[in-house]
Coordinates of C-alpha atoms in Angstrom, one line a residue:
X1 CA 91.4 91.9 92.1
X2 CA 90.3 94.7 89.9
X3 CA 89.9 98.5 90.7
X4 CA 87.1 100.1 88.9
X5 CA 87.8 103.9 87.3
X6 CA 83.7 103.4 86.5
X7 CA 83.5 107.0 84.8
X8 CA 85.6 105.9 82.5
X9 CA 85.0 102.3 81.6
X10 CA 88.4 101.5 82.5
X11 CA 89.4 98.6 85.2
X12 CA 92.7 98.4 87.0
X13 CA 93.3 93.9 87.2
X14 CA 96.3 93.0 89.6
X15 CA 97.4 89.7 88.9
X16 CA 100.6 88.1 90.8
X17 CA 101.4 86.0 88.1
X18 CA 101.6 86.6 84.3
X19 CA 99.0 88.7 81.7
X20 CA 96.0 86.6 81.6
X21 CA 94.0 89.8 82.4
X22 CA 93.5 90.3 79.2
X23 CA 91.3 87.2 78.6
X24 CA 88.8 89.3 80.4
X25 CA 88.5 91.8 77.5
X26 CA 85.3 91.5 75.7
X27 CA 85.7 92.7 72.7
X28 CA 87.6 90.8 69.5
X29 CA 89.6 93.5 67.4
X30 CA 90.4 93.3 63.3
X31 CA 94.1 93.4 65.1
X32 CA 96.4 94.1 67.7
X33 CA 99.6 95.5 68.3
X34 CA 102.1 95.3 71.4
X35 CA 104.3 98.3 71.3
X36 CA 107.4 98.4 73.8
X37 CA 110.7 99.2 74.1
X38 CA 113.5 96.7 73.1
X39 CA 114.5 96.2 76.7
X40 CA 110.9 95.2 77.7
X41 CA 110.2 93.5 74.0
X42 CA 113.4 91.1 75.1
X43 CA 111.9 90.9 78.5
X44 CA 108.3 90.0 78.4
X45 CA 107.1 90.2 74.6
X46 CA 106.7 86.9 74.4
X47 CA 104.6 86.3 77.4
X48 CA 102.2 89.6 76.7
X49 CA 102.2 87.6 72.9
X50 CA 101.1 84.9 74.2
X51 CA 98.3 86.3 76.5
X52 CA 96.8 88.6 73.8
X53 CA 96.2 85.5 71.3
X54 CA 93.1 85.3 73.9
X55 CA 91.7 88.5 72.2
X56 CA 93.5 87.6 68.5
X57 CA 95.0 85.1 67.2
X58 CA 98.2 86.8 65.5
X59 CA 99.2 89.3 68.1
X60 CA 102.2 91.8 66.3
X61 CA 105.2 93.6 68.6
X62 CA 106.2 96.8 67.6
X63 CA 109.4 98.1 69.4
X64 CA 111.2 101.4 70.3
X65 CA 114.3 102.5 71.7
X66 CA 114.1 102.6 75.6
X67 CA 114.7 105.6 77.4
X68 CA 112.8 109.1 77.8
X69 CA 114.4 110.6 74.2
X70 CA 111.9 108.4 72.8
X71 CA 109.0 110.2 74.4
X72 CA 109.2 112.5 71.0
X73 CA 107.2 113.6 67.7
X74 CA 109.7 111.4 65.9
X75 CA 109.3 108.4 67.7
X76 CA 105.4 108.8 67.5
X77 CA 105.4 109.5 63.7
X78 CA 107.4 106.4 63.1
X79 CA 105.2 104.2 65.4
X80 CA 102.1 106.2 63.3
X81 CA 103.4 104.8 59.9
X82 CA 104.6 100.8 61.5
X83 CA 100.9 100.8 62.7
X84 CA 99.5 102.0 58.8
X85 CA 102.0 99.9 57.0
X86 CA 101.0 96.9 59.4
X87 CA 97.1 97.9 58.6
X88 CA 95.9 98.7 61.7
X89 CA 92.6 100.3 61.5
X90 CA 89.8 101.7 64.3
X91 CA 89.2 98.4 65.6
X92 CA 92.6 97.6 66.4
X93 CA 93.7 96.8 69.9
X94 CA 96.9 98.8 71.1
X95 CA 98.8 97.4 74.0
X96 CA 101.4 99.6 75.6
X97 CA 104.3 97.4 77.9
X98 CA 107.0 98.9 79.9
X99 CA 107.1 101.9 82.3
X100 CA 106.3 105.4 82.0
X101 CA 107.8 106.2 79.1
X102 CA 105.5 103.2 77.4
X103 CA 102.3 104.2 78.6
X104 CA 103.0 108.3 78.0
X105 CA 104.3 107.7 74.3
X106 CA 102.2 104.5 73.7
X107 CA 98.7 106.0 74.9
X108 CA 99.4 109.1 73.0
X109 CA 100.2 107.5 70.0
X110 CA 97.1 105.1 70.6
X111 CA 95.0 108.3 71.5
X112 CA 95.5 110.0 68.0
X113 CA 95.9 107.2 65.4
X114 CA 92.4 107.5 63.3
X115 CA 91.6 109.8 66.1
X116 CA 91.9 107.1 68.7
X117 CA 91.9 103.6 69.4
X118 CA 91.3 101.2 71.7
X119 CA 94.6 100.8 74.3
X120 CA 95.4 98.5 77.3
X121 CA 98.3 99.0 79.8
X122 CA 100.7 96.5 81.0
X123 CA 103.1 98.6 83.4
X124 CA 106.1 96.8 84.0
X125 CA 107.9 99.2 86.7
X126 CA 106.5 100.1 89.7
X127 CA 106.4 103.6 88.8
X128 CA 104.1 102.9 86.1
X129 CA 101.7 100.6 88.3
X130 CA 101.1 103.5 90.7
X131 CA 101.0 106.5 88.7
X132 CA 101.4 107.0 85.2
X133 CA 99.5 104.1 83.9
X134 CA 96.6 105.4 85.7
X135 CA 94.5 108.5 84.7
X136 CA 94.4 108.8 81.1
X137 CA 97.7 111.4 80.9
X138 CA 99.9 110.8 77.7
X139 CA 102.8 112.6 76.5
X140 CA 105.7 113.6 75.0
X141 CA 108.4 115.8 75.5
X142 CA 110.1 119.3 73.5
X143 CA 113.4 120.5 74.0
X144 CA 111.7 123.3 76.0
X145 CA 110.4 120.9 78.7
X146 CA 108.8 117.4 79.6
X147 CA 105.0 116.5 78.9
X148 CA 104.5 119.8 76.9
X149 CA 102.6 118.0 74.3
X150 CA 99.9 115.0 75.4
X151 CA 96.2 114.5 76.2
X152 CA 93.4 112.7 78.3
X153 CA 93.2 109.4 77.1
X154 CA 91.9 106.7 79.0
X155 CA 93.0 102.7 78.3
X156 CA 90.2 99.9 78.8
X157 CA 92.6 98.0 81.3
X158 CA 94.9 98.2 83.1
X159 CA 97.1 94.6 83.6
X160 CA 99.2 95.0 86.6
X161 CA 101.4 92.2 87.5
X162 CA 103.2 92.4 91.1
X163 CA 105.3 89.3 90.1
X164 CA 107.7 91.7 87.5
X165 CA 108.4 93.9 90.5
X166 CA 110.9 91.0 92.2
X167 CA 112.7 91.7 88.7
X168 CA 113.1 95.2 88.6
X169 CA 116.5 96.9 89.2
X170 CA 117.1 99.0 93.0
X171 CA 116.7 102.3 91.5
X172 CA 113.8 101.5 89.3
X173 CA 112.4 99.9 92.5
X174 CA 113.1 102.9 94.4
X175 CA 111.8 105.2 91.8
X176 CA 108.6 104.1 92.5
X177 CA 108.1 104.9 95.5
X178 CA 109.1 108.2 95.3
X179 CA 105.3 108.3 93.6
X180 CA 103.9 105.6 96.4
X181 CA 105.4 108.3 98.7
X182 CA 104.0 111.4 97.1
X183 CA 100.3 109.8 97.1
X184 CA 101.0 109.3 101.1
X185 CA 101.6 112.8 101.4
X186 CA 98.6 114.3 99.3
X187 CA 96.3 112.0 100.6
X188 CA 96.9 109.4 103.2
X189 CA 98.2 109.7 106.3
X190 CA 97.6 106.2 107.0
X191 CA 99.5 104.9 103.7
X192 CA 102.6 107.2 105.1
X193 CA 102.6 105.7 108.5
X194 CA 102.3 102.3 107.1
X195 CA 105.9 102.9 105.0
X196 CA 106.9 104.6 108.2
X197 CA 106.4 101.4 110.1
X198 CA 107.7 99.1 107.1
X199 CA 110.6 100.1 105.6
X200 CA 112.8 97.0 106.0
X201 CA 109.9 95.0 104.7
X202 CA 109.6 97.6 101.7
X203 CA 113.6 97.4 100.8
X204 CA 113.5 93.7 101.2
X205 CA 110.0 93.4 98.2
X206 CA 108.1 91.6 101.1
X207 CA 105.4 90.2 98.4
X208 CA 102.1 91.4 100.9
X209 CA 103.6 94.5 102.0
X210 CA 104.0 95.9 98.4
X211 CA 100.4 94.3 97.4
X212 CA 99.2 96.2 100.0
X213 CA 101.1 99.9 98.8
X214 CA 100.4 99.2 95.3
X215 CA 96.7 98.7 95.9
X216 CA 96.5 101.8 98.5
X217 CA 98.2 104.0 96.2
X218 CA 96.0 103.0 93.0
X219 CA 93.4 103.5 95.3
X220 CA 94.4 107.4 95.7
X221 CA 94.9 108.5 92.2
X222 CA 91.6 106.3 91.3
X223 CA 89.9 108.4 93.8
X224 CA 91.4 111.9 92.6
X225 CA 91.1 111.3 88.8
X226 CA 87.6 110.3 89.3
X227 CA 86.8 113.6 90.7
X228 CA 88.8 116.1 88.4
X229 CA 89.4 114.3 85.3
X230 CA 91.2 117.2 82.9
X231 CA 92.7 118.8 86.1
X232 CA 90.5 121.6 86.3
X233 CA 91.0 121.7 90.3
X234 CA 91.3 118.8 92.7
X235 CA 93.8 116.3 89.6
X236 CA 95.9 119.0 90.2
X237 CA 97.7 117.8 93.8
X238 CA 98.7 115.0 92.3
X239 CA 101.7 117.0 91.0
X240 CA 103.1 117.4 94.4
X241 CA 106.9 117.9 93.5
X242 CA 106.4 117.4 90.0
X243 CA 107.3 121.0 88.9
X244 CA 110.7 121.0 90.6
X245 CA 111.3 117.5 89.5
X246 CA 110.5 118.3 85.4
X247 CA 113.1 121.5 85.9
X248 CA 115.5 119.2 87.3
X249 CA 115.3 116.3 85.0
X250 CA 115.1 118.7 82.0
X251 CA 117.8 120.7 83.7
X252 CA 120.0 117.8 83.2
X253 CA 118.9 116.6 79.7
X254 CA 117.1 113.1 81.4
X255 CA 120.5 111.9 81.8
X256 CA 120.9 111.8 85.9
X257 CA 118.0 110.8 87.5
X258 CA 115.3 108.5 86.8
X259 CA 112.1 110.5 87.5
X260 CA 111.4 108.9 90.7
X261 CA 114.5 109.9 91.9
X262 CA 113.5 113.7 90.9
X263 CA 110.1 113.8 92.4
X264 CA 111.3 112.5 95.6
X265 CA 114.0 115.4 95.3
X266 CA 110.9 117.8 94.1
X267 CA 108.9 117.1 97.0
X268 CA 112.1 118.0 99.2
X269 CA 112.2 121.4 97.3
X270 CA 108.3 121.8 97.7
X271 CA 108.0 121.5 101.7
X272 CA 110.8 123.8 101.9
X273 CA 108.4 126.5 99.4
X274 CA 105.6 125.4 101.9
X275 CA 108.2 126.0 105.6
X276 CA 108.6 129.9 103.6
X277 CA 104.9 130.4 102.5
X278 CA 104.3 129.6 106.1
X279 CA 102.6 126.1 105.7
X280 CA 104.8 123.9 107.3
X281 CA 107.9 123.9 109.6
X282 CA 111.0 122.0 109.5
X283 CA 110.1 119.1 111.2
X284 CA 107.8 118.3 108.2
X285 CA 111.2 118.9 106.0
X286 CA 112.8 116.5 108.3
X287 CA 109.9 113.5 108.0
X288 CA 109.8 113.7 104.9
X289 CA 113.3 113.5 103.9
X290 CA 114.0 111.1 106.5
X291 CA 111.3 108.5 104.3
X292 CA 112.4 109.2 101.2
X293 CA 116.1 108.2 102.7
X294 CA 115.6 105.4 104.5
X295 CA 113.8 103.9 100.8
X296 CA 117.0 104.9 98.6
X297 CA 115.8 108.1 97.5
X298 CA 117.6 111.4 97.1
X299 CA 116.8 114.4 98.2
X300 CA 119.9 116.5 97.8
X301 CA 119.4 119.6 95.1
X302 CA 121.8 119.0 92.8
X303 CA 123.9 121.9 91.5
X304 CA 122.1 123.6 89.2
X305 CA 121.8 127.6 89.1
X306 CA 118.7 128.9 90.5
X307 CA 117.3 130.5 87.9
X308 CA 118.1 128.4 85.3
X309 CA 115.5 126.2 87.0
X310 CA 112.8 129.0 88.0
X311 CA 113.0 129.9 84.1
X312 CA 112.2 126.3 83.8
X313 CA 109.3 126.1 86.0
X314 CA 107.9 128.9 84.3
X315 CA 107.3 126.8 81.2
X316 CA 105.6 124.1 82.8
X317 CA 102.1 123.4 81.3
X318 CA 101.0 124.3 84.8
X319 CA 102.0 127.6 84.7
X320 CA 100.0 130.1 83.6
X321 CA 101.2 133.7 81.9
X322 CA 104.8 132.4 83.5
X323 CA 103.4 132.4 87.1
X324 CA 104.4 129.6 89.1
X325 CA 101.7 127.4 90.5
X326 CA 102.9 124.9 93.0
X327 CA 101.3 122.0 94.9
X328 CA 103.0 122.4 98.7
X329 CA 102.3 120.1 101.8
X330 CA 100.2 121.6 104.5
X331 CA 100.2 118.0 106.7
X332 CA 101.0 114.4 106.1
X333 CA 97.8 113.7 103.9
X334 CA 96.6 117.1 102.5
X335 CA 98.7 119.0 100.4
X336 CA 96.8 122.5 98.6
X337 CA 98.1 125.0 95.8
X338 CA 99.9 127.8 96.2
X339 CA 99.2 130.0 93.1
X340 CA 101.5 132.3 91.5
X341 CA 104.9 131.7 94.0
X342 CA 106.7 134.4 93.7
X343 CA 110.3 133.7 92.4
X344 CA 112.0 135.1 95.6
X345 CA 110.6 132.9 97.7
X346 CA 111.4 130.0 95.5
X347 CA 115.0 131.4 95.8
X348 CA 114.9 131.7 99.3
X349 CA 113.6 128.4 100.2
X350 CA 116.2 127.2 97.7
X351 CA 119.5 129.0 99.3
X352 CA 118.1 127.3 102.7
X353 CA 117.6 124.0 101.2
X354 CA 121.2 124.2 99.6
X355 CA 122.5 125.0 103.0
X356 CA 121.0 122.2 105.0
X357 CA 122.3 119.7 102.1
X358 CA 125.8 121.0 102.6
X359 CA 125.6 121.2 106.3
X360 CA 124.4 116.7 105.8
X361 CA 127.6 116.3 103.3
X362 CA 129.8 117.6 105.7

């Protein structure tokens, strides 16, 4: 099944078994390079080897260290100079495999090598399937906060493969769909009453029931990017939660939660800003919280001072002049920004939210 992203000659394949998607490239390059992490190189480098000799016959892996410290200047620069000494040029075929921290650090590095080559995909979380394998976003991080330093850069395919999912660990499962649940939220209130009604079928993999969430939610950020490319208006919803969550997972140096696990705890934080801007009230809170749960996600703030994390969001590239734009909810399936949030009512909605965590501890 493919997904189009027409405007931007990129297809999305889903395949249930293996990588030979990537027989349906047209195009033969001078070379190509697989570039993953070690984990994922030990995993699947082989098979994604042996799929890309249908596009060139000697098919190279480059690896990295896994984890988000590699989403860095230094890790690009060294992948920059493996790539020159292994004489990639502009016809050369980059292939990023792994999760978000592949396709971020991989399409970046693909996006400004000789000013950009040709890049494919392979996602192997479900995180990555969903969201950040689709839309063209790369990046990597500074000390100062996460993403600071990317661009728009779009791959020529996608290669999703649902079979990986049965082999993915319960919290990178879960982190997932965090993202499957934030695309409900900002844009389908059918999708969210479908994970209402199918949660046991959801913890258990059912095979149909994720095909069916995966394609949905491609479906949603498909339909967004294709409108606002560069973010200039609409793109921007589909960062519902993601300012609380890159505080929080910058807050605690990457080292606590995946960033599934800090959306779904973002998007908690963000319909209690909506209950104080007068958006929402707390039954929304309690829906929302209540799905995020029953998958395995958290939603409890964790203990980190107040302003340490305002000062954070402040510094997020969707800031502006330190003002604090947030994506809230307005209803299950439309969520709208709220410019320039005063740091009060962040504070406010914050003490409350701390309050009703305690009061579920106890």
């Amino acid at each position: 099944m493919n997904i189009p992203l027409d405007p931007f000659n990129c297809r999305i394949n889903l395949s249930e078994q293996g990588f030979s998607g990537l027989s349906t490239l047209e195009k033969r390059y001078t070379s190509c390079f697989i570039i993953a992490d070690d984990s994922m190189a030990t995993l699947y480098g082989e098979a994604a080897k042996s799929a890309a000799r249908d596009i060139h016959d000697e098919p190279q892996l480059i690896t990295f260290p896994p984890g988000e410290s590699s989403k860095s200047i230094e890790t690009a620069s060294i992948l920059w100079e493996q790539l020159i000494a292994l004489g990639a040029d502009r016809s050369s075929l980059i292939i990023s495999l792994g999760g978000g921290v592949a396709t971020d650090l991989v399409g970046f590095v693909a996006s400004t090598y000789m000013r950009g080559v040709d890049l494919v995909h392979i996602p192997t979380s479900l995180l990555a399937m969903v969201d950040a394998a689709i839309g063209g976003k790369t990046g990597i991080n500074l000390q100062q906060g996460k993403n600071l330093v990317g661009s728009i850069y779009h791959p020529t395919l996608i290669l999703v493969n649902l079979e990986i999912l049965a082999s993915l660990s319960a919290k990178e499962f879960r982190s997932g769909l965090a993202e499957v649940v934030k695309s409900a939220v900002l844009g389908s209130l059918e999708l969210y009453e479908y994970l209402c009604d199918h949660i046991e079928r959801i913890n258990n993999r059912d095979r149909e029931t994720i095909k069916k969430i995966v394609i949905e939610t491609c479906r949603i950020k498909v339909e967004v990017v294709c409108k606002d490319e560069k973010e200039q208006n609409l793109r921007a919803v589909l960062n519902y939660g993601h300012t609380f969550a890159h505080a929080i997972e910058t807050a605690t140096q990457y080292q606590v939660y995946t960033h599934g696990e800090a959306v779904s705890i973002g998007m908690s934080c963000a319909a209690y800003v909506a209950k104080h801007l007068g958006f929402v009230d707390s039954s929304f809170i309690k829906n929302q919280d209540s799905l995020c749960q029953e998958l395995g996600l958290p939603t409890t703030l964790p203990d980190i001072d107040t302003t340490v994390l305002i000062n954070l969001m402040k510094r997020d590239k969707k800031s502006l002049s330190g003002k604090i734009n947030l994506i809230v909810p307005e209803k299950i399936g439309k969520v709208i920004k709220a410019p320039n949030v005063a740091a009060e009512i962040i504070t406010k909605a914050l003490e409350e939210k701390r309050t009703f965590d305690n009061l579920e501890r106890s």
